[in-house]
């Protein structure tokens, strides 16, 4: 089965805390581009039983050319889009089934940053009272920082997702 990924890049409006309170302007998301990372593993539609592990390999897009890219990994029971990612680059309570964790990817051949956790090569599908044949989604949110440089742009988030069938 060909991998099918959905990805969007967006950012929150650059609203300063003080300006927010002065104007009560709602924060908005902005889709900047559609480039995104690649989930090399698991392959789309892979069958995994609860409690078993599946391979995990994410190639970050690193569109901000950061030395290190922060990602967070989530499980949802619906096909997520960038609209499901909240203003801090997370899935809000009730919008996700499981949070695997956040990891730091070294770019440009840099060493693993001391005190950080690089992405693991496999992740466990937790027991979530799912039924055989249920489709769940693995969602990776990548954060880009400070790009374009010098403009004090807030963090920008990008979503890559793929499906897993509960075996
Ligand atoms: C974003 O999601 C996180 C994690 O679920 C949550 O703690 C936070 O309150 C959410 N933020 C907003 C603005 O909804
Ligand atoms: C587990 O799923 C079954 C079938 O969907 C449901 O009846 C049951 O209430 C669920 N249990 C929990 C603890 O969510």
Short mmCIF file of C-alpha atoms in Angstrom, two decimals, residues 38-158:
data_model
loop_
_atom_site.label_atom_id
_atom_site.label_comp_id
_atom_site.label_asym_id
_atom_site.label_seq_id
_atom_site.Cartn_x
_atom_site.Cartn_y
_atom_site.Cartn_z
CA UNK A 38 8.31 11.78 6.07
CA UNK A 39 7.25 8.81 8.15
CA UNK A 40 9.44 6.10 6.65
CA UNK A 41 8.06 3.74 9.27
CA UNK A 42 5.53 2.51 10.11
CA UNK A 43 4.13 2.07 6.61
CA UNK A 44 0.57 3.28 6.16
CA UNK A 45 -2.03 0.76 7.22
CA UNK A 46 0.42 -1.49 9.06
CA UNK A 47 -1.34 -4.02 11.29
CA UNK A 48 -0.20 -3.83 14.93
CA UNK A 49 -1.69 -5.59 17.92
CA UNK A 50 -2.12 -3.72 21.19
CA UNK A 51 0.92 -4.13 23.39
CA UNK A 52 3.18 -4.81 20.39
CA UNK A 53 5.76 -2.41 19.06
CA UNK A 54 5.99 -1.02 15.56
CA UNK A 55 9.04 0.48 13.85
CA UNK A 56 9.31 4.26 13.95
CA UNK A 57 11.40 6.34 11.62
CA UNK A 58 10.68 10.00 10.96
CA UNK A 59 12.70 12.17 8.62
CA UNK A 60 12.18 15.75 9.71
CA UNK A 61 11.72 18.37 7.02
CA UNK A 62 13.68 20.91 9.10
CA UNK A 63 12.37 23.73 6.96
CA UNK A 64 13.76 26.24 9.47
CA UNK A 65 17.22 24.70 9.19
CA UNK A 66 17.48 24.35 12.96
CA UNK A 67 20.42 22.47 14.45
CA UNK A 68 17.92 20.32 16.31
CA UNK A 69 14.27 19.66 15.48
CA UNK A 70 11.74 19.04 18.24
CA UNK A 71 8.96 16.58 17.49
CA UNK A 72 6.08 15.24 19.53
CA UNK A 73 4.33 11.96 18.73
CA UNK A 74 0.66 11.24 19.29
CA UNK A 75 -2.03 8.66 18.61
CA UNK A 76 -5.51 9.70 17.54
CA UNK A 77 -8.61 7.71 16.67
CA UNK A 78 -9.43 10.00 13.72
CA UNK A 79 -7.41 11.23 10.75
CA UNK A 80 -5.85 14.42 12.15
CA UNK A 81 -5.20 17.59 10.19
CA UNK A 82 -3.23 20.67 11.17
CA UNK A 83 -6.50 22.13 12.49
CA UNK A 84 -6.39 19.58 15.30
CA UNK A 85 -3.00 20.84 16.49
CA UNK A 86 -3.47 23.58 19.06
CA UNK A 87 -1.66 26.88 19.41
CA UNK A 88 1.17 25.33 21.43
CA UNK A 89 1.73 22.56 18.88
CA UNK A 90 -0.06 19.88 20.88
CA UNK A 91 -3.29 17.93 20.70
CA UNK A 92 -5.69 19.24 23.32
CA UNK A 93 -7.29 16.99 25.93
CA UNK A 94 -9.91 14.80 24.30
CA UNK A 95 -8.32 15.25 20.87
CA UNK A 96 -5.83 12.41 21.22
CA UNK A 97 -5.82 8.84 22.49
CA UNK A 98 -2.22 8.58 23.59
CA UNK A 99 0.89 10.74 23.83
CA UNK A 100 4.13 8.90 23.13
CA UNK A 101 6.44 11.77 24.04
CA UNK A 102 8.64 14.47 22.60
CA UNK A 103 12.01 13.88 21.02
CA UNK A 104 14.86 15.96 19.67
CA UNK A 105 16.30 15.14 16.25
CA UNK A 106 19.90 16.21 15.60
CA UNK A 107 20.27 17.73 12.14
CA UNK A 108 23.35 18.18 9.94
CA UNK A 109 25.10 15.21 11.56
CA UNK A 110 25.17 16.90 14.96
CA UNK A 111 25.53 14.69 18.05
CA UNK A 112 22.57 13.94 20.29
CA UNK A 113 22.14 16.97 22.53
CA UNK A 114 23.05 16.19 26.13
CA UNK A 115 19.91 15.68 28.21
CA UNK A 116 17.66 15.22 25.18
CA UNK A 117 15.96 12.08 23.91
CA UNK A 118 16.34 11.26 20.22
CA UNK A 119 13.42 9.48 18.52
CA UNK A 120 13.31 5.76 19.38
CA UNK A 121 13.47 3.20 16.56
CA UNK A 122 10.22 1.62 17.69
CA UNK A 123 7.14 2.61 19.66
CA UNK A 124 4.63 0.43 21.54
CA UNK A 125 0.97 0.49 20.61
CA UNK A 126 -0.60 0.82 24.05
CA UNK A 127 -3.66 -1.11 25.14
CA UNK A 128 -6.50 1.36 24.61
CA UNK A 129 -9.56 -0.84 24.59
CA UNK A 130 -9.47 -0.89 20.81
CA UNK A 131 -11.01 -3.59 18.65
CA UNK A 132 -9.33 -5.63 15.94
CA UNK A 133 -9.70 -3.78 12.65
CA UNK A 134 -9.96 -0.34 14.26
CA UNK A 135 -7.96 2.33 12.44
CA UNK A 136 -5.86 4.69 14.53
CA UNK A 137 -3.43 7.40 13.45
CA UNK A 138 0.13 8.12 14.38
CA UNK A 139 0.69 11.88 14.29
CA UNK A 140 4.05 13.65 14.40
CA UNK A 141 4.16 17.37 15.09
CA UNK A 142 7.44 18.98 14.10
CA UNK A 143 8.35 22.41 15.43
CA UNK A 144 10.36 24.94 13.49
CA UNK A 145 11.83 27.90 15.31
CA UNK A 146 13.07 31.34 14.35
CA UNK A 147 12.46 31.26 10.64
CA UNK A 148 12.79 33.37 8.68
CA UNK A 149 15.66 34.46 10.93
CA UNK A 150 15.58 37.83 12.60
CA UNK A 151 11.80 38.31 12.36
CA UNK A 152 10.92 36.89 15.79
CA UNK A 153 8.37 34.54 14.26
CA UNK A 154 6.79 32.29 16.91
CA UNK A 155 7.22 28.51 16.67
CA UNK A 156 5.72 26.98 13.55
CA UNK A 157 4.19 23.53 13.55
CA UNK A 158 3.84 20.93 10.86
#
